[in-house]
Coordinates of C-alpha atoms in Angstrom, one line a residue:
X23 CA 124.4 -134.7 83.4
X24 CA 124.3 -135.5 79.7
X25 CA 125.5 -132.1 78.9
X26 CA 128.3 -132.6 81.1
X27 CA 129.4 -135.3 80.0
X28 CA 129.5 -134.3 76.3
X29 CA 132.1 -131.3 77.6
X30 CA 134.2 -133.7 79.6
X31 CA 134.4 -136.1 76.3
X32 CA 134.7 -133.4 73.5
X33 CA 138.4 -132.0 76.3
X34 CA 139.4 -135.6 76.7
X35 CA 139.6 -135.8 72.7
X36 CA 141.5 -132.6 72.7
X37 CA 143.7 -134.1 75.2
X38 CA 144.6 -137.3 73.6
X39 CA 145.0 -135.5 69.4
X40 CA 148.5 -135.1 68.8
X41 CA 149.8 -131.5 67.9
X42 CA 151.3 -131.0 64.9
X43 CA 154.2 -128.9 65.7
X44 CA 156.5 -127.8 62.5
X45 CA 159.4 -126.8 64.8
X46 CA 159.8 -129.7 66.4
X47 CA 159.9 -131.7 63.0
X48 CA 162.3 -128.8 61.7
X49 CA 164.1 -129.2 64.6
X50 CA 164.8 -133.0 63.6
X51 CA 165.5 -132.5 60.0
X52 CA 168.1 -129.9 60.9
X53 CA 170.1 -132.1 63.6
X54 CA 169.7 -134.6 61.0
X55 CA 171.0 -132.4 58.2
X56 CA 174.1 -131.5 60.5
X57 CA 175.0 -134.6 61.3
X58 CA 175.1 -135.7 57.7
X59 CA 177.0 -132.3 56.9
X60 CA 179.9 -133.2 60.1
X61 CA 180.2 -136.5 59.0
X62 CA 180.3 -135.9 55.2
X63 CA 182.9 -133.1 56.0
X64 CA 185.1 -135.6 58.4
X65 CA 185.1 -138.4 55.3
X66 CA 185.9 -135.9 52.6
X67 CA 188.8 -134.4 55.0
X68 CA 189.7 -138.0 55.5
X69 CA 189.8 -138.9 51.5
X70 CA 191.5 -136.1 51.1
X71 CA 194.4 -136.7 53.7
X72 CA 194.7 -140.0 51.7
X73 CA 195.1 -138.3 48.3
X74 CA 197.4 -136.2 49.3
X75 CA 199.3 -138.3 50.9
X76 CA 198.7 -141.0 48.2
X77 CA 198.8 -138.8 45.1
X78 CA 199.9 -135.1 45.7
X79 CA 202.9 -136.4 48.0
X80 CA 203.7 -139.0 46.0
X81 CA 204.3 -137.0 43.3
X82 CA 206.3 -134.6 44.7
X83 CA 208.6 -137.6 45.8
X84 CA 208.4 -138.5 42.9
X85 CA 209.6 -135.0 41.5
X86 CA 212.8 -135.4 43.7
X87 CA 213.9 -138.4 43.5
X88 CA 214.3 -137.4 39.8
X89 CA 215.9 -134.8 40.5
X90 CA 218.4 -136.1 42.6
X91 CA 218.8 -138.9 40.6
X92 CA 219.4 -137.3 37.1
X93 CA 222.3 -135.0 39.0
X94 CA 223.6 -138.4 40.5
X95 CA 223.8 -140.1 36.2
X96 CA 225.6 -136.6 35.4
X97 CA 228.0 -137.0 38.5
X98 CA 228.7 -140.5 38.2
X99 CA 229.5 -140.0 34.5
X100 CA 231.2 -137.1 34.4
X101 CA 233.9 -138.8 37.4
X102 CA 234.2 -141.0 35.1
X103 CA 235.2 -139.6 32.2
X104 CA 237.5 -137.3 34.5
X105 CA 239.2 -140.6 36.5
X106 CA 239.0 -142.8 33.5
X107 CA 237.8 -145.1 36.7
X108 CA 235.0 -147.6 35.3
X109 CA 233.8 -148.2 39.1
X110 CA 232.0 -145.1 38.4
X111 CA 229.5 -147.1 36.5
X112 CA 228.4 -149.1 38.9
X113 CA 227.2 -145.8 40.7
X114 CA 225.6 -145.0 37.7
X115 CA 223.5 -148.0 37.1
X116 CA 222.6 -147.8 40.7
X117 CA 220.8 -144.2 39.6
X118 CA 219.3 -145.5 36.8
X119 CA 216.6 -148.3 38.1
X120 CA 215.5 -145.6 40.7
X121 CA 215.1 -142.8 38.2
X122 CA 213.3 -145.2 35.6
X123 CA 211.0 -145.9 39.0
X124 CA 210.7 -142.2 39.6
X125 CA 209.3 -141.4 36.1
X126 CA 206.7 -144.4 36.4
X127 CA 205.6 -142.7 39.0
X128 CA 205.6 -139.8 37.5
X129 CA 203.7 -141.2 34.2
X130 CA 201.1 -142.9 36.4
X131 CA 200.0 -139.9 38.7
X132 CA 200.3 -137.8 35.4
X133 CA 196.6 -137.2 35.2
X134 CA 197.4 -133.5 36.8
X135 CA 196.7 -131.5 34.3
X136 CA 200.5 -129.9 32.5
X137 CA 201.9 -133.4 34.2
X138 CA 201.8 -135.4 31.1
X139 CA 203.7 -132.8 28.9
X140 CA 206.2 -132.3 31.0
X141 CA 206.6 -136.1 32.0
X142 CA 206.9 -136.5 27.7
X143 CA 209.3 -134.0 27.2
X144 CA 211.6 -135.2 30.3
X145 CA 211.0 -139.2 28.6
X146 CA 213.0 -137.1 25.5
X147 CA 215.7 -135.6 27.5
X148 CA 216.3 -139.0 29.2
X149 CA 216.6 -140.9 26.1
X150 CA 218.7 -138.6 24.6
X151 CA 221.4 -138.3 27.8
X152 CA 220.9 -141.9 28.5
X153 CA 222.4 -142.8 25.1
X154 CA 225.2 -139.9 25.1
X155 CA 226.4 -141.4 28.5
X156 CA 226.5 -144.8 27.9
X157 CA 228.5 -144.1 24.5
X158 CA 231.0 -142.1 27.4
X159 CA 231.1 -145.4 29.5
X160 CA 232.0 -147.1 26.1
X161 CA 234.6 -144.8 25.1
X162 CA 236.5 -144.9 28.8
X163 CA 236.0 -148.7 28.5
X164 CA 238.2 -148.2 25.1
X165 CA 240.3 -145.7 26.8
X166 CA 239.4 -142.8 24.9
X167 CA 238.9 -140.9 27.9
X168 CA 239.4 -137.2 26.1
X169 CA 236.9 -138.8 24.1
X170 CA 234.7 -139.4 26.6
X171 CA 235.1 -135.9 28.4
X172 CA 234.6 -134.0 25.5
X173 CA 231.3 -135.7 24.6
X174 CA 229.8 -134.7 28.0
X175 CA 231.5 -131.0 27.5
X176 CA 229.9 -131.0 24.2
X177 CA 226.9 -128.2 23.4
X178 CA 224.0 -131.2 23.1
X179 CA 224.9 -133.4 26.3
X180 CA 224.7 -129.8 28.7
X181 CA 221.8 -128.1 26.4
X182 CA 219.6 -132.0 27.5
X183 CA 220.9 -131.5 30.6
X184 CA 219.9 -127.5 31.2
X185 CA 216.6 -128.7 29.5
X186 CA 216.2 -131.7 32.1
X187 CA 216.6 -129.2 35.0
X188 CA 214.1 -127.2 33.4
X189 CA 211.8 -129.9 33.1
X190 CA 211.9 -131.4 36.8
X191 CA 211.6 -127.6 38.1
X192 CA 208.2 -127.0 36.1
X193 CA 207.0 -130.4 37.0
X194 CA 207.9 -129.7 40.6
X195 CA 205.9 -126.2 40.1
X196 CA 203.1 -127.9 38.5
X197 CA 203.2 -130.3 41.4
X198 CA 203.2 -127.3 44.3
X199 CA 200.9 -125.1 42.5
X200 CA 198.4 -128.1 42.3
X201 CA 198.8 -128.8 46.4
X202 CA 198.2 -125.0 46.7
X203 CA 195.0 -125.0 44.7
X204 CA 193.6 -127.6 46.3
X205 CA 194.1 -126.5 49.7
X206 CA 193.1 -123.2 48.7
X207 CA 190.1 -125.2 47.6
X208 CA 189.6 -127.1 50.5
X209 CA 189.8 -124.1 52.9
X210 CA 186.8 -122.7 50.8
X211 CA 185.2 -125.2 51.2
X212 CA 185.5 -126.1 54.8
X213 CA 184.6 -122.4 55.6
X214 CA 181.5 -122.5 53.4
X215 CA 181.1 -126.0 55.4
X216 CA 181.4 -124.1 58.9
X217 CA 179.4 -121.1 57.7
X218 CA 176.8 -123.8 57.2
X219 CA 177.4 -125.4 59.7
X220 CA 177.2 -122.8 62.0
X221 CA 173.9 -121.4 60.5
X222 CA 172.3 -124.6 60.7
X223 CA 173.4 -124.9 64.4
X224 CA 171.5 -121.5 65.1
X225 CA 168.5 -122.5 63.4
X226 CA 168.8 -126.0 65.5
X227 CA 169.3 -123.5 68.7
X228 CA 166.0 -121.4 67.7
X229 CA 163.6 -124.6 66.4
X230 CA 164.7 -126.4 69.8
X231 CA 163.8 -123.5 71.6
X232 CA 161.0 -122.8 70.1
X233 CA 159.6 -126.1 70.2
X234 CA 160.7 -126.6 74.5
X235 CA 158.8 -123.5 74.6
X236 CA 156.0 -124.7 72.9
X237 CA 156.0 -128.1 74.7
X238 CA 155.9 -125.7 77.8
X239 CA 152.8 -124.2 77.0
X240 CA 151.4 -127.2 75.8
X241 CA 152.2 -129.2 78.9
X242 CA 150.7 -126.1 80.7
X243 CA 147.4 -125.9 78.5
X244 CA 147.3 -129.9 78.9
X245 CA 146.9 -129.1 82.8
X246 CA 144.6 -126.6 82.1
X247 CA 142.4 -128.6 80.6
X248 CA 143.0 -131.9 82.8
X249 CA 141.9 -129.5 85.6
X250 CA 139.1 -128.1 83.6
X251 CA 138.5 -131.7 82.5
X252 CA 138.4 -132.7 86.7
X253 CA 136.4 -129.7 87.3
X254 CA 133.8 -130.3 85.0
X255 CA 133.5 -134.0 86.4
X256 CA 132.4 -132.9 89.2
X257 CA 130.8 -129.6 88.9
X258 CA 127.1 -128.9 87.1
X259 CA 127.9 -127.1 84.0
X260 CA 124.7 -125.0 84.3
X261 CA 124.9 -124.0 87.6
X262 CA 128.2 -124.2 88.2
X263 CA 127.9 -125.9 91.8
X264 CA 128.8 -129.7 92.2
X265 CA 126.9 -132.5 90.2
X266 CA 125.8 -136.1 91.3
X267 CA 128.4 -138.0 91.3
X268 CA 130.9 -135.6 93.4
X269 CA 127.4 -135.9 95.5
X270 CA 127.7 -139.1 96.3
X271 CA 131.4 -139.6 96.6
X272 CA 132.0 -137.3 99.0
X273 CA 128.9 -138.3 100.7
X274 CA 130.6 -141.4 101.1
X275 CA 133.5 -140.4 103.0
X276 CA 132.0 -138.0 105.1
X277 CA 129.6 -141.0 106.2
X278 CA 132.5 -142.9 106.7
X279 CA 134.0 -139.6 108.7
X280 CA 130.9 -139.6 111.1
X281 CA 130.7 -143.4 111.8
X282 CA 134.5 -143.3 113.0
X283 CA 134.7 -140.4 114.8
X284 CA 130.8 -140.2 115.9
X285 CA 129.9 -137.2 114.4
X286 CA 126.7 -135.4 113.4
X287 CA 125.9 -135.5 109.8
X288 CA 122.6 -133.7 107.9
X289 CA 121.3 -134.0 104.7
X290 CA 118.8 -131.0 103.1
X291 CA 117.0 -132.0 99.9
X292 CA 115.5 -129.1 97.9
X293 CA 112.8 -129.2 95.1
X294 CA 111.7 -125.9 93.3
X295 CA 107.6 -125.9 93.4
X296 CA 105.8 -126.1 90.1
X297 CA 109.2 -125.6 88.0
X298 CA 107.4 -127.6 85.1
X299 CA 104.9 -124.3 85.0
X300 CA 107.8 -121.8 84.9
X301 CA 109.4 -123.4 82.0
X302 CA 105.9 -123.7 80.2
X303 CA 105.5 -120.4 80.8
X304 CA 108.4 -118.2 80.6
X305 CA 110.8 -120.9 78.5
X306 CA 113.6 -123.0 79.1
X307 CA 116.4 -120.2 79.1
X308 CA 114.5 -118.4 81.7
X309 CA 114.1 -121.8 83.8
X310 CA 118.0 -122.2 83.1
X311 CA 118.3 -118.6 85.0
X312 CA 116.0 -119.4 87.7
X313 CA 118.2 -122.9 88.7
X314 CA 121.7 -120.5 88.6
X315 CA 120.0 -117.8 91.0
X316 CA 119.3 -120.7 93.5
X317 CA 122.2 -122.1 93.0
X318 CA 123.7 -118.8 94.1
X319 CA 122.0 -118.4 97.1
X320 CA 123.2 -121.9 98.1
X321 CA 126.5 -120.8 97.7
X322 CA 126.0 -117.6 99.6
X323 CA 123.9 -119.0 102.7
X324 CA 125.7 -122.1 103.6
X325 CA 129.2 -122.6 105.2
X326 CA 132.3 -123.4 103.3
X327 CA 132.2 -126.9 104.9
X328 CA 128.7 -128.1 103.4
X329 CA 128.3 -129.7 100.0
X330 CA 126.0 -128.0 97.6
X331 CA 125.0 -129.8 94.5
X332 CA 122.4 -130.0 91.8
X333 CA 121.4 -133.7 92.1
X334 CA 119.4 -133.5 88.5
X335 CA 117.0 -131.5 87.3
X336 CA 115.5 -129.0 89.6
X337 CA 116.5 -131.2 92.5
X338 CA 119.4 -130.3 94.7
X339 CA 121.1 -131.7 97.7
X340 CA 122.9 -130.1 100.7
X341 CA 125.4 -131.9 102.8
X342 CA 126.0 -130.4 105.9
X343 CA 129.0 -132.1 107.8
X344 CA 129.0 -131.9 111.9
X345 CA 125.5 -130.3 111.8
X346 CA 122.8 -132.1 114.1
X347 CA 118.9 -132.1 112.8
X348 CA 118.3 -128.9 114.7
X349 CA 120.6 -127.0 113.0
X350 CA 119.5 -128.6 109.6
X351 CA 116.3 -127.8 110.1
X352 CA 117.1 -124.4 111.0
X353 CA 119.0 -124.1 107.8
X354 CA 116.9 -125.0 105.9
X355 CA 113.8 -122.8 107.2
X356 CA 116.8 -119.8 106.1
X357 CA 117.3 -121.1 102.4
X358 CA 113.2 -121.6 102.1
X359 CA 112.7 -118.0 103.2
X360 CA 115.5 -117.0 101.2
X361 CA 114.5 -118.4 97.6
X362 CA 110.6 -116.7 98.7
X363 CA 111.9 -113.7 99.2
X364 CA 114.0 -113.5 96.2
X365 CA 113.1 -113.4 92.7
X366 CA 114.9 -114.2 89.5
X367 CA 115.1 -111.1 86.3
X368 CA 114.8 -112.3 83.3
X369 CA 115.0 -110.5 79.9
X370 CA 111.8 -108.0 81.4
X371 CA 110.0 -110.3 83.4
X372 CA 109.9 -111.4 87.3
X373 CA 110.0 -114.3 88.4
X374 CA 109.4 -115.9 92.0
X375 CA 109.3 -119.3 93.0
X376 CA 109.5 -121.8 96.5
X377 CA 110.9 -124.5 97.7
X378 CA 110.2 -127.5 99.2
X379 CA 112.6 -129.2 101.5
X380 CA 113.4 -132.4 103.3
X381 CA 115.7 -133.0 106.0
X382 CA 117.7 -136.1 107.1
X383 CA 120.6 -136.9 109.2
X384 CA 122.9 -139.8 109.6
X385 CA 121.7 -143.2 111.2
X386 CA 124.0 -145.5 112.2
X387 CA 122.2 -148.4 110.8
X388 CA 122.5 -146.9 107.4
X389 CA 124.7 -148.9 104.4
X390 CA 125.6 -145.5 103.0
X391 CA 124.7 -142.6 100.9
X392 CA 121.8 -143.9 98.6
X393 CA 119.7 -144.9 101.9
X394 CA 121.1 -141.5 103.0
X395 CA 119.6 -140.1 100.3
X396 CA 116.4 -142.2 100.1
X397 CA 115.7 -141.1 103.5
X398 CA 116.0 -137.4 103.0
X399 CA 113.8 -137.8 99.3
X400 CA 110.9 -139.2 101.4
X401 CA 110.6 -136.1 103.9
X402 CA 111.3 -133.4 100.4
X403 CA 108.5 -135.7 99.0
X404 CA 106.3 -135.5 102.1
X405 CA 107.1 -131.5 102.0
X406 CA 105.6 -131.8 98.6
X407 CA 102.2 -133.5 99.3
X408 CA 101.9 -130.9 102.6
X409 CA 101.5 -127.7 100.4
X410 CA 104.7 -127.4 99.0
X411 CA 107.2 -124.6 100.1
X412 CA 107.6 -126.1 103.2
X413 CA 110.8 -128.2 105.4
X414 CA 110.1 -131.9 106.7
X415 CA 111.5 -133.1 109.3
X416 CA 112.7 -137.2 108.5
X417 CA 111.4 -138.2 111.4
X418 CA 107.8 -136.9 111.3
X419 CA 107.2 -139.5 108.9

C-alpha cells in the first residue's frame, strides 16, 4: 500500500505542474505584435490622410490660387490701361488680399524642401510687378493712358511676369513631386507593412497550431495518466491485481446487491504458508516473484465476475458474487491444489509453496464488509492452526 500510494502522489504532482509551452507564449507575443503592427499602420495611414490633406493639399491650393490670382492683377491691369476704365481697379484690389493670402500660405507650409526659394524669389517678382502696376493705375488716374500701356508692354513688367509664371510652375512641380514621393513612400512602406504582416500572420497560423496540437496531446497524456492515476488506486502495483481499498468498496455494493435482490455472496481468504521463511531464505525479490505467480493463478482460475485482490502483504481476498458456500468451498480446494502443484522460477532456483484458506459467505445479520471480512479471517486463521495448506469452512468454527 505504501508503494502505491507514493506512485499515485508522485502522477498527481505531474498532473497539477504547469507545462511550459514556448508556442503558446509565441503564439501571444505574435498576436500581440500584429495587433500593435494593424493599429500602428491604421494611425500612421490616418496622420497621413491629415497631412495631406492639411499640408500637401493645402499647398497645392495654395499653388493655384496664386496662380490664378497673379493672371487676374495682369488682366485687371492691363484692361485698364487698354479702357482707360478705373473700375478695373477695384477687380484688382479684389486679387490682391487673396494672393497676399496665397503666399502666406505658401511661406508657412514652406518647410518642403526647394519651397522656401521659390516662395523668396516669387516675394521678388511680386514686389516688383506690384509697384509697376500700381504706378499704371496712377498714370490712367492722370490720364496718361499710352503711358500706362506702354509701362505694362515694357521689357521689365513681361520679363517679372514670364519669371512669375516660372516661379508658380516650379513651386507647383515641387509641390507634386513631393505628393509623389511620399506616396511612393507610403506604398513602400505599407507593402513592407503587409509583407510583415502577412509573415507574422503565418507564424501566428503555425504557433497556434502547434500549440492546439500540443494542448491535444497534452489533454490526451493528462487522461492517460488520470486513468493510470485511477488504475493505480485501485490496483496492487506489485501484483498487479486489485488492492484493499477497491476490496472493500466493491465489497460494499455487492453486499448491498445480495441484501436487495437475495443473492448468494462468498468470500475466500488466502494466506501463503511460511512466506516469512521464503523471503529469509531466497530474498525479497524472489518473494516479490512468488506473490505475482499467485496472483496469476488467481486471475486464470476464477471467473471474470469475482474480485481478486491482494489485501496486504501475503494475504489476499476473493470475492465471489452469486456463488453459495458449496461452490466457494469447491473453489477454493481448486486454487489450494493449484498453487501446490505449481512452483515459482526464480533466477536458478525452485520454489514451491501452499496455501491456507478460509471461506465465508454473506449473513444477513452482517453491518457490511469488515464483519464480512472478519468472519472469513477467522476460518483462514483456523486453516492456519489445523496444519496449514488447508480450506475452512466459516461455519465449522
Amino acid at each position: 500500500m505504501g508503494g502505491e500510494e507514493k506512485i499515485t502522489g508522485k502522477y498527481k504532482q505531474e498532473i497539477f505542474i504547469s507545462n511550459f509551452n514556448p508556442w503558446f507564449v509565441l503564439s501571444v507575443a505574435v498576436t500581440f505584435i500584429l495587433i500593435v503592427v494593424l493599429l500602428w499602420q491604421l494611425q500612421r495611414s490616418s496622420r497621413m490622410i491629415k497631412e495631406f490633406e492639411e499640408i500637401e493639399m493645402s499647398l497645392e491650393r495654395a499653388s493655384s490660387d496664386l496662380r490664378y490670382h497673379s493672371r487676374n492683377l495682369e488682366l485687371t491691369a492691363n484692361l485698364a490701361a487698354v479702357t482707360g476704365d478705373l473700375t478695373w481697379q477695384e477687380r484688382y484690389e479684389e486679387h490682391r488680399e487673396p494672393l497676399t493670402d496665397a503666399l502666406t500660405d505658401i511661406v508657412e507650409l514652406a518647410e518642403i524642401e526647394g519651397v522656401a526659394q521659390e516662395v523668396e524669389n516669387m516675394q521678388e517678382h511680386l514686389q516688383t510687378l506690384g509697384e509697376i502696376e500700381r504706378e499704371v493705375f496712377e498714370l490712367i488716374s492722370h490720364g496718361r493712358r499710352a503711358e500706362a500701356e506702354e509701362r505694362l508692354k515694357g521689357w521689365i513688367y513681361t520679363n517679372h511676369q514670364h519669371i512669375l509664371s516660372q516661379t508658380i510652375e516650379n513651386l507647383t512641380a515641387i509641390v507634386e513631386r513631393h505628393i509623389q514621393d511620399r506616396i511612393t513612400a507610403e506604398k513602400r512602406l505599407t507593402s513592407y507593412l503587409q509583407v510583415t504582416a502577412l509573415g507574422f500572420l503565418m507564424l501566428l497560423m503555425i504557433s497556434w497550431y502547434i500549440t492546439f496540437q500540443n494542448w491535444r496531446a497534452s489533454v490526451k497524456e493528462r487522461r492517460r495518466k488520470e486513468e493510470q492515476i485511477t488504475y493505480l488506486s485501485f490496483h496492487d502495483p506489485l501484483t498487479d491485481i486489485y488492492n484493499r481499498r477497491y476490496f472493500m468498496e466493491v465489497g460494499e455494493e455487492e453486499i448491498e446487491r445480495a441484501r436487495r435482490y437475495d443473492e448468494e455472496l462468498s468470500l475466500l481468504m488466502l494466506d501463503i504458508d511460511r512466506f516469512k521463511q521464503v523471503n529469509d531464505r531466497y530474498g525479497h525479490p524472489a518473494g516479490d516473484a512468488v506473490l505475482e505467480d499467485l496472483a496469476g493463478l488467481l486471475r486464470e482460475n476464477f471467473r471474470e465476475v469475482d474480485i481478486p485482490a491482494r489485501l496486504g502483504g501475503e494475504e489476499f481476498g476473493i470475492l465471489m458474487p452469486s456463488t453459495d458456500k458449496v461452490q466457494a468451498l469447491k473453489a477454493a480446494e481448486r486454487i489450494r491444489e493449484k498453487v501446490a502443484e505449481n512452483s515459482t522460477q526464480y533466477e536458478d532456483k525452485e520454489i514451491s509453496i501452499t496455501v491456507s484458506v478460509g471461506v465465508a459467505d454473506f449473513k444477513e445479520e452482517f453491518a457490511g464488509m469488515e464483519e464480512f471480512l472478519q468472519l472469513a479471517d477467522k476460518a483462514l486463521y483456523r486453516a492456519k492452526q489445523s496444519g496449514r495448506n488447508c480450506t475452512v469452512d466459516c461455519d465449522k468454527l
